[in-house]
Short mmCIF file of C-alpha atoms in Angstrom, two decimals:
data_model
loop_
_atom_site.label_atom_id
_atom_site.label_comp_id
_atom_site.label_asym_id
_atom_site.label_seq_id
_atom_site.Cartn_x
_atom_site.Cartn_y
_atom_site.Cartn_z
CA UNK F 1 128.74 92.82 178.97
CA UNK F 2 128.00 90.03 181.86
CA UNK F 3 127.90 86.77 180.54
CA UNK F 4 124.57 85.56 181.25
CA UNK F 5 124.21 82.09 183.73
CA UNK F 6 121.37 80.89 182.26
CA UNK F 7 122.36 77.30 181.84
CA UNK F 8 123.23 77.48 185.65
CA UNK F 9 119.96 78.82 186.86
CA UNK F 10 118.13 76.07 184.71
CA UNK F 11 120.51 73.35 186.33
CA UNK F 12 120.04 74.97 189.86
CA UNK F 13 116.22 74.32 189.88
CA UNK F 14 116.14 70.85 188.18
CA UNK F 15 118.29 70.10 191.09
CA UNK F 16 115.78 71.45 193.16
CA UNK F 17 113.00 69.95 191.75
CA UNK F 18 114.76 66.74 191.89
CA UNK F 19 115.40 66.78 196.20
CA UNK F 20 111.88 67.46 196.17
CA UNK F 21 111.20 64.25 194.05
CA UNK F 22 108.95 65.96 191.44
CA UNK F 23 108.98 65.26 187.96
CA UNK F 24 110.48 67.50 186.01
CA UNK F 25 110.47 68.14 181.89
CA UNK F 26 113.18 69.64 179.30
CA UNK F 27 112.69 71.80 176.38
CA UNK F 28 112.12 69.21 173.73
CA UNK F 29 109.79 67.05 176.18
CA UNK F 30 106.76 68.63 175.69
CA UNK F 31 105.46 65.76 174.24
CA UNK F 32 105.50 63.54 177.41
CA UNK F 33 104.30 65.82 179.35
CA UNK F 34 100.98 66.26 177.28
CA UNK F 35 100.64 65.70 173.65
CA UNK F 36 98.01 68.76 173.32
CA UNK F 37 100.50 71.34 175.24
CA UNK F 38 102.79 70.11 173.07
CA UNK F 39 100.52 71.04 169.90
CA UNK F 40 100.02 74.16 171.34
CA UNK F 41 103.64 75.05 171.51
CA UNK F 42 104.01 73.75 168.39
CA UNK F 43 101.34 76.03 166.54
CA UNK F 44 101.68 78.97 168.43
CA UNK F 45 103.75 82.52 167.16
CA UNK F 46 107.33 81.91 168.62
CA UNK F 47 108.64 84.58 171.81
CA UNK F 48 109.81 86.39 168.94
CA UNK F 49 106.88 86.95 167.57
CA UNK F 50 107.08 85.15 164.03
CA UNK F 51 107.12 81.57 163.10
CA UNK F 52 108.78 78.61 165.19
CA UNK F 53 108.45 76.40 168.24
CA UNK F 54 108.20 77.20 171.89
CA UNK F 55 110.39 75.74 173.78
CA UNK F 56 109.89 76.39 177.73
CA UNK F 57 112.83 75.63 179.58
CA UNK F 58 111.64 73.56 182.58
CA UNK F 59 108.04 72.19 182.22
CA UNK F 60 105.88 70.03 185.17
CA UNK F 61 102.57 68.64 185.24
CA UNK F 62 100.74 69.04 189.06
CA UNK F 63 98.51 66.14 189.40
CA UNK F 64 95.25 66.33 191.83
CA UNK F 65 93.99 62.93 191.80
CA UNK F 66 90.46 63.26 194.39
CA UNK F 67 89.13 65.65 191.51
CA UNK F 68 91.30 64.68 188.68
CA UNK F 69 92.29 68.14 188.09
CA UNK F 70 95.80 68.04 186.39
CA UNK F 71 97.81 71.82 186.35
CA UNK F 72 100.77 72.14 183.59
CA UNK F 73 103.42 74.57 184.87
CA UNK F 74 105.54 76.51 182.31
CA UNK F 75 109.07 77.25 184.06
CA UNK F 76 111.45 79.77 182.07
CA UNK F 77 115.12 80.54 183.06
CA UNK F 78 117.08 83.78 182.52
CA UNK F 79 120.93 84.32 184.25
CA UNK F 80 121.26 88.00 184.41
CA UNK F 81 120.48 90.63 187.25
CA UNK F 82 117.31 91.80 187.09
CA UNK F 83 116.08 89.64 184.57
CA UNK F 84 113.46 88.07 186.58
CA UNK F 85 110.09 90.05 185.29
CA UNK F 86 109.35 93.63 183.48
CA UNK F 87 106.23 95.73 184.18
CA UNK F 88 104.55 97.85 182.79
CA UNK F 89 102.90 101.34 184.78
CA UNK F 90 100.06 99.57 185.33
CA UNK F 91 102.04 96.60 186.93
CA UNK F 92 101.17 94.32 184.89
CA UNK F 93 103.48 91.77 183.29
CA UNK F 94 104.77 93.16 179.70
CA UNK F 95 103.94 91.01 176.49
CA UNK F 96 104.25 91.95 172.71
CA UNK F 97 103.74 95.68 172.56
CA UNK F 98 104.17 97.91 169.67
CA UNK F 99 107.74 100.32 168.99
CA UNK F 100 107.43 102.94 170.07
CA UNK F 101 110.05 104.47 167.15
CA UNK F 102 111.50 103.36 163.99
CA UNK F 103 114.69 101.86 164.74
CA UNK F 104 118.04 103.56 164.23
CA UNK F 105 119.84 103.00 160.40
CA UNK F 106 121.14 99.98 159.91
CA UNK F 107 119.65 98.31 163.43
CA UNK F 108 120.62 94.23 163.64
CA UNK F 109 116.85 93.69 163.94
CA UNK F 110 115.33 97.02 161.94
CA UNK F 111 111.50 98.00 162.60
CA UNK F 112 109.19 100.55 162.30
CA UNK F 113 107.15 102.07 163.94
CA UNK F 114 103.62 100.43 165.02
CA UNK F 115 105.00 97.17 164.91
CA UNK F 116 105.30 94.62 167.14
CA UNK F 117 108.14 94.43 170.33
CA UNK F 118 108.42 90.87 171.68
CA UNK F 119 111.59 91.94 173.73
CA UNK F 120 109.98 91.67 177.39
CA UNK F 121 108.77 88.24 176.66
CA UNK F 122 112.57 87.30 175.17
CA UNK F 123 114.77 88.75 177.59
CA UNK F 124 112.88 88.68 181.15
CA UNK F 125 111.99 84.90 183.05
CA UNK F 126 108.42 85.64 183.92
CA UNK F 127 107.28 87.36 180.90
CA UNK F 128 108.37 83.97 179.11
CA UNK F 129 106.57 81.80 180.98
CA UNK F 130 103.44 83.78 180.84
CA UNK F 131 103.69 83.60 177.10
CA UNK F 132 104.03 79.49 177.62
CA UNK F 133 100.85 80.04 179.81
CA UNK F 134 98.51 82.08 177.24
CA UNK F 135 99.42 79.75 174.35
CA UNK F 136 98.23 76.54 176.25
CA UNK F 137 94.93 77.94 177.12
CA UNK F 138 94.57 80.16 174.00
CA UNK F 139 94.12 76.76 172.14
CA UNK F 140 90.52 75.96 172.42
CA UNK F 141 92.53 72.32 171.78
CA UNK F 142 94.46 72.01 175.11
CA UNK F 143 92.03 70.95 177.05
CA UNK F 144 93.49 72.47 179.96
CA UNK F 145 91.82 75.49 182.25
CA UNK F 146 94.71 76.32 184.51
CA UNK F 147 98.14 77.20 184.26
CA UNK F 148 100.80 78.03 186.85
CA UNK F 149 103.95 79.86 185.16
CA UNK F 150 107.06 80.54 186.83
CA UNK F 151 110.57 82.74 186.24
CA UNK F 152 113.32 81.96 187.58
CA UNK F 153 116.58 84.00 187.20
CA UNK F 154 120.36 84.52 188.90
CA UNK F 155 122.92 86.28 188.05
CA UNK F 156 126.06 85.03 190.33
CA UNK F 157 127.87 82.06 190.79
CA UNK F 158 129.71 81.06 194.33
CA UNK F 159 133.67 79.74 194.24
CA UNK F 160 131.79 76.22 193.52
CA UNK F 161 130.16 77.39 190.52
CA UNK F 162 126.51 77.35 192.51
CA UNK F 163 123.97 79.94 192.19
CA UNK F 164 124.29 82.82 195.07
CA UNK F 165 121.62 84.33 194.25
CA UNK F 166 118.35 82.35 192.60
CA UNK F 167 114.94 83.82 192.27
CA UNK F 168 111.53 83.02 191.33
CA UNK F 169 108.31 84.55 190.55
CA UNK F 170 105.00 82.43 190.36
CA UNK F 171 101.59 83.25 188.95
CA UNK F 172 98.29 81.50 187.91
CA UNK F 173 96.58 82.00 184.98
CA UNK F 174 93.12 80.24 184.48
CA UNK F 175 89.62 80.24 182.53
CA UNK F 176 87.68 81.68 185.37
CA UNK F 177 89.71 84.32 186.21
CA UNK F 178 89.69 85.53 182.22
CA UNK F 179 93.56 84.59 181.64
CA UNK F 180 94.59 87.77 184.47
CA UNK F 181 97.69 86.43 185.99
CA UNK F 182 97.21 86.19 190.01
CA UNK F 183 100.73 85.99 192.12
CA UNK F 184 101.12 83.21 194.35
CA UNK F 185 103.40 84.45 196.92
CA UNK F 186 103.40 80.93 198.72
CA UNK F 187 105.39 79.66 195.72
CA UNK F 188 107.94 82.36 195.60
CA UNK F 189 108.97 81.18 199.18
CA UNK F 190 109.57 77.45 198.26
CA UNK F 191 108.27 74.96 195.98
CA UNK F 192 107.15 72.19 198.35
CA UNK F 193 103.70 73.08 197.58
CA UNK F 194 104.29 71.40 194.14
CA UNK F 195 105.25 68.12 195.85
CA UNK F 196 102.36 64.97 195.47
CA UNK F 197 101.36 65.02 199.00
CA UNK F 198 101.27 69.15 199.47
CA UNK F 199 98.97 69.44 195.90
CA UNK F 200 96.22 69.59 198.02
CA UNK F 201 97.02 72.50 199.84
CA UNK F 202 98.28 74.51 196.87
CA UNK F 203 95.24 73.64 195.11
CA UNK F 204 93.23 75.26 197.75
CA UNK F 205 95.47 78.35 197.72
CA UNK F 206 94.53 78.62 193.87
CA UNK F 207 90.90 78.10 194.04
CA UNK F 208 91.30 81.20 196.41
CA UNK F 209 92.48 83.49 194.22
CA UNK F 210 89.73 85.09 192.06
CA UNK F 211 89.16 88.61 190.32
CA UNK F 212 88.38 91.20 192.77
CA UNK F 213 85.30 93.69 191.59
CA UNK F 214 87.96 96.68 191.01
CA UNK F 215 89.79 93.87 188.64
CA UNK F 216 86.46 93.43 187.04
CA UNK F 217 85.77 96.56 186.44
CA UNK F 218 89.08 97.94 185.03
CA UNK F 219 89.38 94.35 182.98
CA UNK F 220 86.01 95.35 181.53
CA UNK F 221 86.91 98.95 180.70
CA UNK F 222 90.16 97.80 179.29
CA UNK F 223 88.82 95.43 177.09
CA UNK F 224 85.93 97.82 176.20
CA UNK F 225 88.70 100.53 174.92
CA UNK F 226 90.15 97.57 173.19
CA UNK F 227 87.49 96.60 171.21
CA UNK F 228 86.61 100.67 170.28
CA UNK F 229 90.00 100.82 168.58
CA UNK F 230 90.22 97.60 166.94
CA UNK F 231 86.51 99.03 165.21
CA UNK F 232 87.63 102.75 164.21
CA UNK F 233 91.05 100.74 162.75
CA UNK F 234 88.88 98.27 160.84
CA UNK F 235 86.28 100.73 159.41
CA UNK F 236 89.33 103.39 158.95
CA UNK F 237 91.09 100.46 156.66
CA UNK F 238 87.77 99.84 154.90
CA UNK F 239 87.10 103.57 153.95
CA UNK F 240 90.59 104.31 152.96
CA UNK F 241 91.21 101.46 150.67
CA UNK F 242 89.96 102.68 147.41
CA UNK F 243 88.86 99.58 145.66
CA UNK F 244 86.25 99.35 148.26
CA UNK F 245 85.60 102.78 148.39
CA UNK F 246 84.81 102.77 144.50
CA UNK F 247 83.25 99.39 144.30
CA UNK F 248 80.90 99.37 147.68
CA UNK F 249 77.93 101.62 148.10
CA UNK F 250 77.72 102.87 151.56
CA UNK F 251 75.48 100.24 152.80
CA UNK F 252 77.56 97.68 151.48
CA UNK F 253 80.57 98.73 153.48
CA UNK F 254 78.20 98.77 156.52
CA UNK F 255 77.40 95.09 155.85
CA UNK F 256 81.13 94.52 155.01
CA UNK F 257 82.08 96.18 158.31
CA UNK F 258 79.35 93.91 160.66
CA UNK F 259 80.31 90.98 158.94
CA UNK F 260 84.00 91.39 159.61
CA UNK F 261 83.58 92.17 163.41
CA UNK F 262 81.44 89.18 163.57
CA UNK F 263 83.84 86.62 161.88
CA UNK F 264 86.51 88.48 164.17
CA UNK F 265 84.20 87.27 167.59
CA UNK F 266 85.72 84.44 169.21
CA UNK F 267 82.96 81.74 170.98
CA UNK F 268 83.12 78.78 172.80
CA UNK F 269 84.14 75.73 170.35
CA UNK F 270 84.86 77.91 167.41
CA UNK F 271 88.65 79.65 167.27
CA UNK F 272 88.89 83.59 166.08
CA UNK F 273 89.39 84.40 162.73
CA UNK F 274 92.84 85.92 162.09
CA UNK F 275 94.06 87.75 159.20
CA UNK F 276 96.40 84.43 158.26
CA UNK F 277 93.39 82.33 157.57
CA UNK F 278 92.18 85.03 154.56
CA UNK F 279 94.59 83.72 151.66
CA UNK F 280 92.96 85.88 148.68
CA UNK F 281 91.99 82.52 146.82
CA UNK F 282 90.03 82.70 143.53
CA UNK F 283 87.93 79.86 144.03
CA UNK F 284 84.51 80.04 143.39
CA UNK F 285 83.89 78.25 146.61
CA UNK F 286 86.36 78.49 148.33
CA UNK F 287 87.47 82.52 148.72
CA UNK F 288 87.83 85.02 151.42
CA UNK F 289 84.19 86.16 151.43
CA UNK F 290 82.91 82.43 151.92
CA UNK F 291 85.48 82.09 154.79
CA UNK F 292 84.21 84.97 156.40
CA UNK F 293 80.61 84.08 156.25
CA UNK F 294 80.95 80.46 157.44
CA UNK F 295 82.97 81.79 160.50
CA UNK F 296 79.91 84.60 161.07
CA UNK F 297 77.45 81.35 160.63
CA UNK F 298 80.01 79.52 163.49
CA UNK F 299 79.62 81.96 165.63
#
């Protein structure tokens, strides 16, 4: 197996960043670059899925200061050939998807089927960053709209032990355009846009790039088909399980049903319920039911 380069890629693009005299961040400085990304790295599910920090491996804050816009960029290395960015058939950029198997006896990291693969977002630069970029503005805490995310990735090394062959990928993610990555091919040809007196310029190239209606539509239709599933699975779990089945009259699995798509909804100011927050307490007051009815109530 080819031993990966990683550290030299990462040291190849600080070096970079530094000719072009922009201020650049390591993996444990999250905090000085914005103590709310850094909560949000912090809280969020690790790039393997479970429990743990995120640590992006170069991080940058773009600062627009005739609008006071400020843009955190998430910058994540890999040193292997094409270990850059994995798509899907679709084209889009590959995040936690389910096995598609149960793995083989006595797998290092066993699984069954159904659950969930985080290996795109551990092994390939751009899916990485992208992961950086959704967990800043999935926190309704960040404060931040906008993200630009980059990979960066080589996989040779010259007779001075440089990088022959570095390569980037660069995307923006933002509020308006419903968190659907949009390339900017300006940035995979050089960074100088990032530089304090060309922020202008890129911001302009940004602002420019918006959902077309085809995007619309199929974003729509996707996230219609998502939402159909996620109901037949919850009223599917709700009919099956046979303390509810026993206990519940029909009507009062209806109401149980409503009320759990409703807590589920996610609005503006109030974050989505998630199975983690139901802890099966026996509290009078303070129980799973009463958590589910002040999130409905929220919403």
């Amino acid at each position: 197996m080819v031993k990966s380069i990683e550290e030299k890629v990462e040291e190849y693009y600080k070096n970079y960043l530094d000719k072009l005299g922009i201020t650049h961040y390591g993996k444990t400085q999250a905090d000085l670059i914005s103590p709310s990304i850094a909560k949000a790295l912090a809280d969020a599910p690790s790039k393997s899925g479970g429990k743990g920090k995120n640590f992006p491996d170069i991080m940058l804050m773009l600062n627009i200061p005739k609008v006071n816009r400020h843009i955190p960029v998430m910058i994540e290395a890999k040193g292997s050939k094409n270990k850059l960015e994995k798509l899907n058939k679709d084209g889009e950029i590959i995040q936690i998807v389910p096995w598609a198997s149960d793995s083989k006896v006595n797998a290092k990291n066993p699984h069954k089927k159904g659950d969930p693969n985080a290996k795109a977002i551990q092994e390939y630069a751009t899916n990485g960053a992208y992961h950086y970029a959704q967990t800043i503005l999935r926190d309704p805490l960040s404060g931040y709209n906008e993200v630009i995310f980059i990979g960066i990735n080589g996989s040779r090394l010259d007779n001075k032990n440089h990088v022959e062959d570095p390569e980037q990928k660069a995307y923006y993610l933002s509020r308006k355009n419903k968190l659907q990555p949009k390339h900017i091919v300006e940035l995979d040809k050089s960074w100088d846009l990032m530089k304090s007196n060309n922020v202008n310029d890129l911001a302009k190239i940004l602002d420019r790039l918006t959902l077309s209606d085809k995007e619309l539509e199929y974003l729509t239709n996707k996230t219609e088909d998502r939402l159909e599933k996620a109901v037949k699975n919850i009223h599917q779990k709700i009919y099956d399980n046979s303390i509810l089945k026993n206990s519940l009259i029909t009507n009062d699995r209806l109401f149980l049903f409503s009320g759990l798509i409703m807590a589920g909804l996610q609005t503006e100011g109030v974050t989505q319920l998630k199975p983690e927050n139901l802890t099966s307490n026996d509290d009078e007051d303070d129980n799973d039911g009463q958590i589910i009815i002040r999130k409905i109530f929220s919403n």
